[in-house]
């Protein structure tokens, strides 16, 4: 959370994350160089660099894309999610080295501007196997550039979380382009079936994780359609269904609502964090505040406001408890509106 | 994660159960990295043993001939087992024509003379090229020779060949690989820049190759015309001959068939 943009405080976790990340990147590059020199000592330094950065960036992208759904399926993965943007920016830097060096290697020192050459050298745009695969990589790199350049919270706040999120969903377009870049490029030359197994296997793994996480989320939502309604309130669960300092999440009339139980009270807020639209209902009450599981943004449960000096505000909802059952009115109050918490001992 | 544990990224410490879980995941990833990289590397196509003596200058003396492309027929100076009919290429993705033309503007025609040139050797699969790396340092000397040098080509014969047009500079040593789809754009730039197109044709033994310098039906250069077919398997008909130690294929462009 931030109110201005001073340099980021690198806490112990952040430092550890970056150390392990770059250790992994280094390990991959060292392994690649060592195995290449062992099996193919004839390789040139340029090819070594191009291939080492290609595989490292592509593997990193798979890890990045796995972290989201894995965290939805198992919250123990959350420490990998917290600094995921470091992974993203690192991956972009490595992909940029690959792209820039490939353009220099294959297109520079010729009779045409290298960038123009990328788009015009191979003109078989209407054929699949002969398609100029380099442009797919260029477009992916442009998307990844915008994502890396806007990864700071400055852009998140200025673009609005919704626009920022849409922009960063571009990673899936970039991934699709890169799968095609590999399939129509390297795999047209390196034709061993193992490469297709790895490429398709990677794609299948990423797709499956997203589908499984989606099914889980869908199940949760579809199981909550048959609530009884009285007046404007829906009966959603019993008080005992909500663990202390945790939430019950329901979707009613299109509103995603998290009902928190804490200190013998109940409060309901919009279930979407203002930072990166994280699922607040999967968070907990820490120090009296709702705490987002993704990046630790905090809000007071009774009015949905972030504690001073922070300024983020959530919509709030009215609750009541009858015969041990929790009822919620899905018509939201304005963001930051105080709603008296339901005191459980009184009911 | 126990019920009371909750991970928050901005806190100094990770809850123990998160920490143990992530540690195990990272150990798995770190063990998997060498296995994955090993698989990727070990299934790669083997690379050729062609050479580019980057950073090493060599002086070669021989008879210069501009046909079918600039060639220096040397008596010594190339590695053992490699052709002494050395194809000349320029720096970067350019042919040698411009450099030779500049030299000839200052020193008169080089054709049929004993010429000493300085450059960087490229050699592989019995073929030798020299890159005239530095325009100002490439030309050393040119001498008239006593006898008339003819450099005639042998009688031509009709052929239909199947193979790949590639740029010899990259293929014979500068790049690995210097062939196929991933090198296609580079080969197009090189041939567009004047490097002679070479057609690589698999021999009957299935493992070694014939190489043909590609020219037009009337002996004219057709570098621009062959660009759409570079780095692809094609079938082509034309007249085959040998000139100055190189196979030459005079191509009927209309016969080119992309397979």
XYZ file of C-alpha atoms in Angstrom:
606
model
C 0.000 0.000 0.000
C 1.299 3.446 -0.680
C 0.232 7.067 -0.663
C 3.187 8.358 -2.592
C 5.952 6.821 -4.663
C 9.086 6.672 -2.644
C 11.591 3.922 -3.292
C 10.298 0.474 -2.468
C 11.276 -0.953 0.891
C 12.972 -4.237 0.224
C 11.961 -6.366 3.168
C 13.534 -9.717 3.970
C 10.961 -11.591 1.899
C 11.454 -9.383 -1.147
C 15.226 -9.697 -0.978
C 14.963 -13.464 -0.592
C 12.534 -13.672 -3.497
C 14.858 -11.783 -5.822
C 17.915 -13.745 -4.736
C 16.205 -17.072 -5.397
C 14.744 -15.819 -8.682
C 18.104 -14.746 -10.097
C 19.800 -17.832 -8.691
C 17.288 -19.886 -10.668
C 17.869 -17.796 -13.801
C 21.616 -18.174 -13.386
C 21.285 -21.919 -12.819
C 19.271 -22.289 -15.995
C 21.711 -20.289 -18.107
C 24.753 -22.050 -16.625
C 23.146 -25.473 -17.194
C 22.261 -24.526 -20.746
C 25.753 -23.284 -21.567
C 27.394 -26.291 -19.893
C 25.215 -28.869 -21.676
C 25.598 -27.075 -25.003
C 29.367 -27.037 -24.735
C 29.283 -30.686 -23.677
C 27.041 -31.910 -26.496
C 27.611 -29.257 -29.172
C 31.025 -27.651 -28.645
C 30.848 -26.234 -32.182
C 28.067 -23.817 -31.186
C 28.796 -20.107 -31.653
C 28.593 -17.647 -28.759
C 25.742 -15.803 -30.507
C 23.602 -18.920 -30.878
C 24.371 -19.850 -27.289
C 23.131 -16.477 -26.064
C 20.019 -16.501 -28.254
C 18.993 -20.005 -27.222
C 19.867 -19.658 -23.526
C 17.785 -16.493 -23.175
C 14.932 -18.010 -25.209
C 14.510 -21.080 -23.051
C 15.019 -19.167 -19.796
C 12.396 -16.544 -20.650
C 9.927 -19.148 -21.911
C 10.255 -21.325 -18.792
C 9.890 -18.233 -16.575
C 6.715 -17.295 -18.434
C 5.269 -20.741 -17.713
C 6.089 -20.329 -14.011
C 4.531 -16.853 -13.969
C 1.334 -18.111 -15.576
C 1.112 -21.055 -13.168
C 1.354 -19.015 -9.987
C -2.089 -17.367 -10.295
C -4.202 -20.518 -10.537
C -1.962 -22.439 -8.127
C -2.530 -19.731 -5.521
C -6.290 -20.006 -6.029
C -6.094 -23.760 -5.585
C -3.717 -23.709 -2.627
C -2.978 -20.598 -0.565
C 0.466 -21.928 0.326
C 1.600 -20.702 -3.084
C 0.805 -17.099 -2.119
C 4.432 -16.182 -1.295
C 5.224 -16.813 -4.969
C 2.380 -14.526 -6.021
C 3.318 -11.575 -3.822
C 6.357 -10.477 -5.845
C 5.273 -11.994 -9.143
C 5.940 -8.700 -10.926
C 9.647 -9.188 -10.176
C 9.404 -12.454 -12.084
C 7.603 -10.675 -14.911
C 10.105 -7.844 -15.241
C 13.035 -10.294 -15.059
C 11.424 -12.447 -17.733
C 10.914 -9.385 -19.935
C 14.573 -8.353 -19.578
C 15.716 -11.838 -20.626
C 13.211 -11.939 -23.507
C 14.403 -8.482 -24.587
C 18.011 -9.705 -24.710
C 16.840 -12.646 -26.839
C 14.825 -10.430 -29.168
C 17.388 -7.654 -29.517
C 20.261 -10.015 -30.095
C 18.282 -12.074 -32.615
C 17.466 -8.927 -34.583
C 21.124 -7.890 -34.547
C 22.306 -11.367 -35.479
C 19.862 -12.100 -38.268
C 18.947 -8.667 -39.596
C 21.710 -6.128 -38.854
C 24.692 -5.281 -41.081
C 22.580 -5.800 -44.181
C 21.028 -3.802 -46.991
C 17.849 -2.956 -45.068
C 16.916 -1.412 -41.726
C 16.915 -4.382 -39.293
C 13.398 -3.685 -37.986
C 12.024 -3.341 -41.513
C 13.872 -6.534 -42.381
C 12.094 -8.454 -39.592
C 8.756 -7.686 -41.240
C 9.753 -7.986 -44.882
C 12.512 -10.579 -45.297
C 10.254 -13.597 -45.227
C 7.002 -12.680 -46.938
C 5.173 -16.006 -46.729
C 2.470 -14.550 -44.487
C -0.257 -16.716 -45.967
C 1.440 -20.028 -45.174
C 1.537 -21.704 -41.797
C 4.829 -23.602 -41.837
C 6.662 -20.849 -43.749
C 5.102 -18.014 -41.688
C 7.610 -15.327 -40.550
C 7.626 -16.374 -36.920
C 9.827 -13.507 -35.783
C 6.983 -10.996 -35.909
C 5.023 -13.083 -33.407
C 7.933 -12.709 -31.028
C 8.126 -8.970 -31.681
C 4.425 -8.456 -30.898
C 4.752 -10.549 -27.738
C 7.776 -8.491 -26.704
C 5.819 -5.247 -27.194
C 3.030 -6.550 -24.931
C 5.556 -7.679 -22.329
C 7.253 -4.272 -22.527
C 4.020 -2.452 -21.684
C 3.411 -4.855 -18.841
C 6.919 -4.458 -17.436
C 6.845 -0.674 -17.882
C 3.531 -0.376 -16.003
C 4.297 -2.888 -13.278
C 4.800 -0.159 -10.649
C 1.847 0.845 -8.444
C 2.117 4.360 -9.897
C 0.599 3.009 -13.107
C -1.860 0.821 -11.239
C -3.307 3.897 -9.533
C -3.167 6.168 -12.563
C -4.595 3.710 -15.052
C -7.163 2.395 -12.520
C -7.015 -1.212 -11.321
C -9.511 -2.303 -13.997
C -7.560 -0.889 -16.953
C -4.287 -2.036 -15.416
C -5.678 -5.531 -14.989
C -6.937 -5.627 -18.584
C -3.520 -4.463 -19.810
C -1.807 -7.140 -17.742
C -4.172 -9.841 -18.968
C -2.277 -9.228 -22.195
C 0.201 -11.766 -20.840
C -2.116 -14.462 -22.182
C -2.000 -12.932 -25.667
C 1.792 -12.723 -25.360
C 1.941 -16.361 -24.263
C -0.196 -17.456 -27.224
C 2.031 -15.495 -29.596
C 5.143 -17.034 -28.067
C 3.797 -20.577 -28.316
C 3.235 -19.902 -32.031
C 6.640 -18.174 -32.266
C 8.297 -21.372 -31.013
C 6.055 -23.734 -33.002
C 6.516 -21.886 -36.293
C 10.155 -20.994 -35.686
C 12.513 -23.181 -33.696
C 10.337 -26.268 -34.066
C 10.354 -25.969 -37.848
C 14.097 -26.540 -37.634
C 14.526 -28.642 -34.500
C 12.043 -31.294 -35.471
C 12.568 -33.890 -32.729
C 9.152 -34.908 -31.288
C 10.416 -34.200 -27.778
C 10.191 -30.460 -28.478
C 6.549 -30.768 -29.450
C 5.933 -32.819 -26.293
C 7.517 -30.068 -24.183
C 5.693 -27.220 -25.955
C 2.274 -28.870 -25.966
C 2.841 -30.232 -22.451
C 3.617 -26.722 -21.184
C 0.562 -25.283 -22.890
C -1.631 -28.112 -21.567
C -0.318 -27.619 -18.026
C -1.027 -23.884 -18.060
C -4.461 -24.379 -19.603
C -5.382 -27.172 -17.185
C -4.397 -25.162 -14.123
C -6.540 -22.253 -15.263
C -9.479 -24.514 -16.098
C -9.273 -26.331 -12.736
C -9.045 -23.033 -10.835
C -11.978 -21.736 -12.904
C -14.071 -24.833 -12.192
C -13.366 -24.468 -8.469
C -14.456 -20.836 -8.553
C -17.526 -21.687 -10.636
C -18.534 -24.435 -8.256
C -18.313 -22.022 -5.385
C -20.514 -19.524 -7.174
C -23.040 -21.987 -8.592
C -23.551 -23.600 -5.184
C -24.872 -20.329 -3.859
C -27.726 -19.636 -6.193
C -30.623 -20.941 -4.135
C -30.707 -18.513 -1.235
C -34.047 -17.647 0.292
C -34.965 -13.956 0.137
C -37.032 -11.815 2.423
C -37.519 -8.156 1.811
C -34.133 -7.130 0.348
C -32.113 -9.637 2.362
C -30.838 -13.086 1.356
C -30.146 -15.849 3.848
C -26.618 -16.990 2.955
C -25.242 -19.159 5.794
C -25.298 -19.721 9.500
C -23.013 -17.721 11.764
C -21.087 -20.875 12.652
C -20.196 -21.398 8.967
C -17.816 -18.442 9.135
C -14.532 -19.104 10.950
C -13.251 -16.379 13.252
C -11.327 -13.624 11.430
C -12.278 -15.143 8.084
C -15.024 -14.575 5.548
C -17.890 -16.211 3.734
C -18.061 -15.132 0.094
C -21.343 -14.922 -1.822
C -22.429 -13.488 -5.149
C -25.899 -11.975 -5.020
C -27.547 -9.955 -7.758
C -24.145 -9.582 -9.373
C -22.471 -8.259 -6.230
C -19.403 -10.140 -4.990
C -19.660 -9.923 -1.202
C -17.317 -11.002 1.592
C -18.898 -11.367 5.055
C -16.272 -11.264 7.782
C -16.588 -12.522 11.358
C -14.250 -10.825 13.832
C -14.249 -9.804 17.481
C -17.789 -11.181 17.905
C -19.082 -9.057 15.040
C -20.048 -9.431 11.390
C -19.413 -6.946 8.554
C -19.747 -7.225 4.809
C -17.710 -5.525 2.093
C -17.132 -5.815 -1.642
C -14.956 -8.902 -2.191
C -12.588 -7.215 -4.647
C -9.402 -5.515 -3.482
C -8.810 -2.015 -4.852
C -5.169 -2.817 -5.544
C -5.173 -5.652 -8.055
C -8.733 -6.949 -7.674
C -7.620 -9.676 -5.287
C -10.194 -11.872 -3.478
C -10.533 -10.197 -0.077
C -12.790 -12.983 1.158
C -9.827 -15.346 0.962
C -7.921 -13.022 3.255
C -8.125 -12.610 7.003
C -8.660 -10.027 9.685
C -5.215 -8.912 10.845
C -4.811 -6.129 13.416
C -8.539 -5.437 13.108
C -8.361 -4.969 9.330
C -9.454 -7.092 6.394
C -6.155 -8.085 4.768
C -5.954 -9.062 1.107
C -4.225 -12.408 0.554
C -2.484 -11.193 -2.615
C -0.517 -8.148 -1.522
C -1.627 -7.425 2.028
C -3.766 -4.328 1.308
C -5.938 -3.585 4.335
C -9.444 -2.221 4.964
C -11.540 -1.625 8.075
C -14.455 -4.082 7.987
C -17.133 -1.685 9.269
C -16.665 1.045 6.619
C -14.445 -0.573 3.957
C -11.859 2.201 4.286
C -8.146 1.594 4.275
C -6.597 2.779 7.551
C -5.134 6.311 7.408
C -3.083 7.583 5.634
C -4.242 5.230 2.883
C -7.254 6.199 0.839
C -8.692 3.067 -0.780
C -12.399 2.451 -0.096
C -14.705 -0.529 -0.594
C -18.469 -0.770 -0.998
C -20.177 -2.014 2.172
C -23.356 -4.063 2.723
C -26.051 -4.344 5.375
C -26.276 -7.538 7.400
C -28.624 -9.037 9.935
C -28.646 -12.259 11.923
C -31.882 -14.161 12.598
C -31.969 -17.480 14.467
C -28.247 -17.963 13.957
C -28.469 -17.357 10.212
C -26.724 -14.576 8.366
C -28.765 -12.382 6.022
C -27.245 -9.883 3.618
C -28.704 -7.056 1.566
C -26.859 -7.085 -1.793
C -27.686 -3.446 -2.552
C -24.301 -1.821 -1.880
C -23.655 1.269 0.145
C -21.330 3.897 -1.310
C -17.656 3.115 -0.984
C -16.404 3.830 2.499
C -19.909 4.068 4.061
C -20.002 3.006 7.679
C -22.428 0.141 8.386
C -22.933 -0.801 11.980
C -21.453 -4.293 12.453
C -23.841 -6.974 13.673
C -22.837 -7.825 17.230
C -23.233 -11.559 17.657
C -23.713 -11.594 21.432
C -26.716 -9.287 21.056
C -28.426 -11.620 18.592
C -1.072 -23.516 6.669
C -2.434 -23.752 10.167
C -5.667 -21.919 10.907
C -3.870 -19.053 12.599
C -1.215 -18.612 9.958
C -1.810 -16.108 7.214
C 0.743 -15.021 4.691
C 1.268 -11.277 4.199
C 3.940 -10.223 1.763
C 4.944 -7.015 3.497
C 5.730 -8.739 6.766
C 9.339 -9.608 7.461
C 8.759 -13.319 8.024
C 6.811 -15.944 6.109
C 4.650 -18.243 8.269
C 6.554 -21.510 8.877
C 4.146 -23.764 6.989
C 4.259 -21.450 3.936
C 8.022 -21.354 4.210
C 8.382 -25.140 4.284
C 5.955 -25.603 1.436
C 7.650 -23.005 -0.768
C 11.073 -24.401 0.097
C 9.978 -27.840 -1.139
C 8.502 -26.357 -4.315
C 11.722 -24.434 -5.007
C 13.863 -27.509 -4.403
C 11.680 -29.329 -6.942
C 12.054 -26.509 -9.487
C 15.816 -26.280 -8.970
C 16.134 -30.039 -9.490
C 13.917 -29.910 -12.540
C 15.884 -27.121 -14.263
C 18.963 -29.233 -15.178
C 16.726 -32.115 -16.294
C 14.663 -29.851 -18.553
C 17.710 -28.106 -19.994
C 19.403 -31.465 -20.561
C 16.358 -32.680 -22.522
C 16.237 -29.503 -24.621
C 19.942 -29.581 -25.449
C 20.365 -33.292 -26.011
C 17.609 -33.496 -28.645
C 19.038 -30.639 -30.712
C 20.224 -31.294 -34.229
C 23.985 -31.763 -34.383
C 25.916 -28.712 -35.500
C 28.447 -28.693 -38.295
C 32.177 -28.237 -37.848
C 32.461 -25.250 -40.149
C 34.784 -22.439 -39.123
C 34.846 -18.655 -39.109
C 38.239 -17.376 -38.020
C 36.711 -14.346 -36.304
C 39.400 -11.868 -35.279
C 42.159 -13.572 -37.290
C 43.353 -11.984 -40.536
C 44.808 -14.092 -43.309
C 46.552 -13.025 -46.489
C 45.817 -15.112 -49.569
C 47.541 -14.816 -52.935
C 46.024 -16.278 -56.085
C 44.511 -15.650 -59.455
C 41.436 -13.452 -59.270
C 38.420 -14.195 -61.425
C 35.117 -12.357 -61.348
C 33.117 -15.250 -62.772
C 30.816 -16.853 -61.813
C 31.257 -14.713 -58.693
C 34.456 -13.082 -57.334
C 36.823 -15.984 -56.695
C 40.491 -16.182 -55.777
C 42.249 -19.349 -56.940
C 45.058 -19.702 -54.455
C 47.989 -22.042 -54.319
C 48.361 -22.032 -50.549
C 47.046 -20.438 -47.367
C 43.834 -22.370 -46.860
C 43.514 -25.163 -44.303
C 44.458 -28.675 -45.385
C 41.601 -30.456 -47.156
C 39.687 -27.308 -48.102
C 39.155 -25.881 -51.567
C 41.728 -23.495 -52.970
C 39.042 -21.838 -55.120
C 38.161 -19.251 -52.517
C 34.840 -17.448 -52.820
C 35.049 -13.777 -51.836
C 32.405 -12.140 -49.661
C 32.138 -8.740 -48.013
C 31.749 -7.623 -44.405
C 28.385 -8.143 -42.728
C 25.621 -9.283 -45.041
C 27.206 -8.057 -48.288
C 28.938 -9.598 -51.246
C 32.469 -8.692 -52.299
C 31.456 -6.886 -55.503
C 31.498 -3.371 -54.064
C 34.899 -3.770 -52.403
C 36.365 -5.332 -55.557
C 34.855 -2.557 -57.637
C 36.471 0.078 -55.386
C 39.815 -1.705 -55.591
C 39.538 -1.922 -59.367
C 38.682 1.767 -59.597
C 42.030 2.540 -57.994
C 44.169 -0.283 -59.362
C 42.595 -1.320 -62.631
C 40.942 -4.633 -63.415
C 41.993 -7.534 -61.210
C 40.674 -10.204 -63.533
C 43.310 -12.800 -64.381
C 45.937 -11.114 -62.181
C 47.808 -12.566 -59.249
C 46.184 -10.749 -56.358
C 46.948 -10.727 -52.657
C 43.980 -10.085 -50.416
C 43.612 -9.829 -46.677
C 40.538 -11.035 -44.806
C 38.935 -13.549 -42.496
C 38.746 -17.186 -43.523
C 35.486 -19.118 -43.521
C 35.644 -22.827 -44.319
C 33.633 -25.983 -43.984
C 32.745 -29.184 -45.814
C 35.684 -28.723 -48.191
C 34.634 -25.211 -49.221
C 36.614 -22.027 -48.515
C 35.516 -18.393 -48.458
C 37.267 -15.260 -47.348
C 35.487 -12.256 -45.900
C 37.067 -9.002 -47.001
C 36.542 -7.661 -43.528
C 38.090 -4.228 -43.768
C 37.541 -2.294 -46.973
C 40.783 -0.327 -46.547
C 42.944 -3.277 -45.539
C 41.611 -5.939 -47.913
C 43.749 -5.239 -50.933
C 47.479 -5.876 -50.629
C 48.836 -6.250 -54.130
C 48.085 -7.224 -57.749
C 50.589 -8.473 -60.335
C 50.304 -9.328 -63.980
C 51.067 -12.986 -64.715
C 53.006 -14.317 -67.657
C 50.451 -16.639 -69.145
C 46.896 -15.782 -70.090
C 44.459 -17.007 -67.502
C 41.236 -18.304 -69.000
C 39.088 -19.572 -66.165
C 36.803 -21.355 -68.611
C 33.781 -23.249 -67.531
C 33.138 -26.872 -68.476
C 30.424 -27.970 -70.837
C 26.963 -27.489 -69.373
C 24.419 -30.220 -68.896
C 20.722 -30.219 -68.093
C 19.871 -31.090 -64.521
C 16.923 -31.049 -62.173
C 17.984 -30.748 -58.560
C 16.268 -30.761 -55.203
C 17.808 -28.879 -52.326
C 17.996 -25.623 -50.373
C 19.286 -22.239 -51.442
C 21.411 -20.793 -48.653
C 23.948 -18.069 -48.150
C 27.420 -19.592 -48.082
C 28.927 -17.065 -45.705
C 26.711 -18.084 -42.796
C 26.414 -21.729 -43.765
C 30.129 -22.391 -44.101
C 31.031 -20.968 -40.746
C 29.677 -17.644 -39.541
C 26.454 -18.976 -38.080
C 25.365 -22.228 -36.547
C 22.930 -23.166 -37.789
C 23.233 -21.285 -41.092
C 20.364 -23.070 -42.758
C 16.659 -23.800 -42.475
C 13.717 -21.768 -41.209
C 15.366 -20.139 -38.200
C 18.136 -18.753 -40.401
C 15.893 -17.900 -43.336
C 15.667 -14.128 -42.783
C 19.413 -13.821 -42.361
C 20.040 -15.821 -45.540
C 17.614 -13.542 -47.373
C 19.476 -10.439 -46.139
C 22.856 -11.923 -47.088
C 21.797 -12.946 -50.574
C 19.964 -9.655 -51.055
C 23.220 -7.924 -50.083
C 25.151 -9.646 -52.832
C 26.514 -12.796 -51.213
C 26.322 -15.505 -53.889
C 23.356 -17.845 -53.447
C 24.435 -21.459 -53.095
C 22.194 -24.444 -53.690
C 22.895 -27.342 -51.355
C 21.958 -30.714 -52.811
C 22.101 -33.975 -50.896
C 24.321 -36.579 -52.534
C 23.210 -40.123 -53.212
C 24.953 -41.288 -50.022
C 22.329 -39.348 -48.027
C 24.855 -37.679 -45.729
C 27.068 -35.353 -47.795
C 26.296 -32.494 -50.149
C 27.036 -30.949 -53.512
C 27.147 -27.146 -53.611
C 26.199 -25.042 -56.653
C 26.607 -21.316 -57.141
C 23.255 -20.130 -58.455
C 23.040 -17.838 -61.491
C 20.409 -16.998 -64.085
C 19.782 -18.727 -67.382
C 22.126 -16.347 -69.174
C 24.767 -16.272 -66.470
C 23.379 -13.126 -64.880
C 23.096 -12.789 -61.094
C 19.611 -13.557 -59.808
C 20.063 -12.876 -56.105
C 16.854 -10.834 -55.815
C 14.824 -13.287 -57.881
C 15.636 -16.295 -55.664
C 14.820 -14.561 -52.360
C 11.285 -16.061 -52.079
C 12.794 -19.554 -52.244
C 15.716 -19.149 -49.852
C 16.033 -21.655 -46.976
C 13.286 -23.893 -48.271
C 13.395 -27.274 -49.939
C 12.871 -26.602 -53.612
C 13.171 -28.415 -56.896
C 14.822 -26.552 -59.761
C 15.917 -27.216 -63.335
C 18.811 -25.601 -65.146
C 22.236 -26.033 -66.699
C 25.056 -27.337 -64.552
C 28.740 -26.675 -65.208
C 32.013 -26.163 -63.359
C 33.834 -22.840 -63.433
C 36.924 -21.861 -61.465
C 36.540 -24.868 -59.238
C 32.907 -24.226 -58.357
C 29.785 -26.016 -59.530
C 27.530 -23.492 -61.198
C 23.804 -23.914 -61.702
C 22.211 -21.622 -64.282
C 18.636 -21.688 -63.147
C 15.404 -21.539 -65.100
C 13.450 -19.443 -62.574
C 10.117 -20.686 -63.824
C 11.112 -24.242 -63.008
C 11.470 -23.544 -59.288
C 8.975 -25.580 -57.334
C 8.509 -25.143 -53.586
C 8.044 -28.574 -52.093
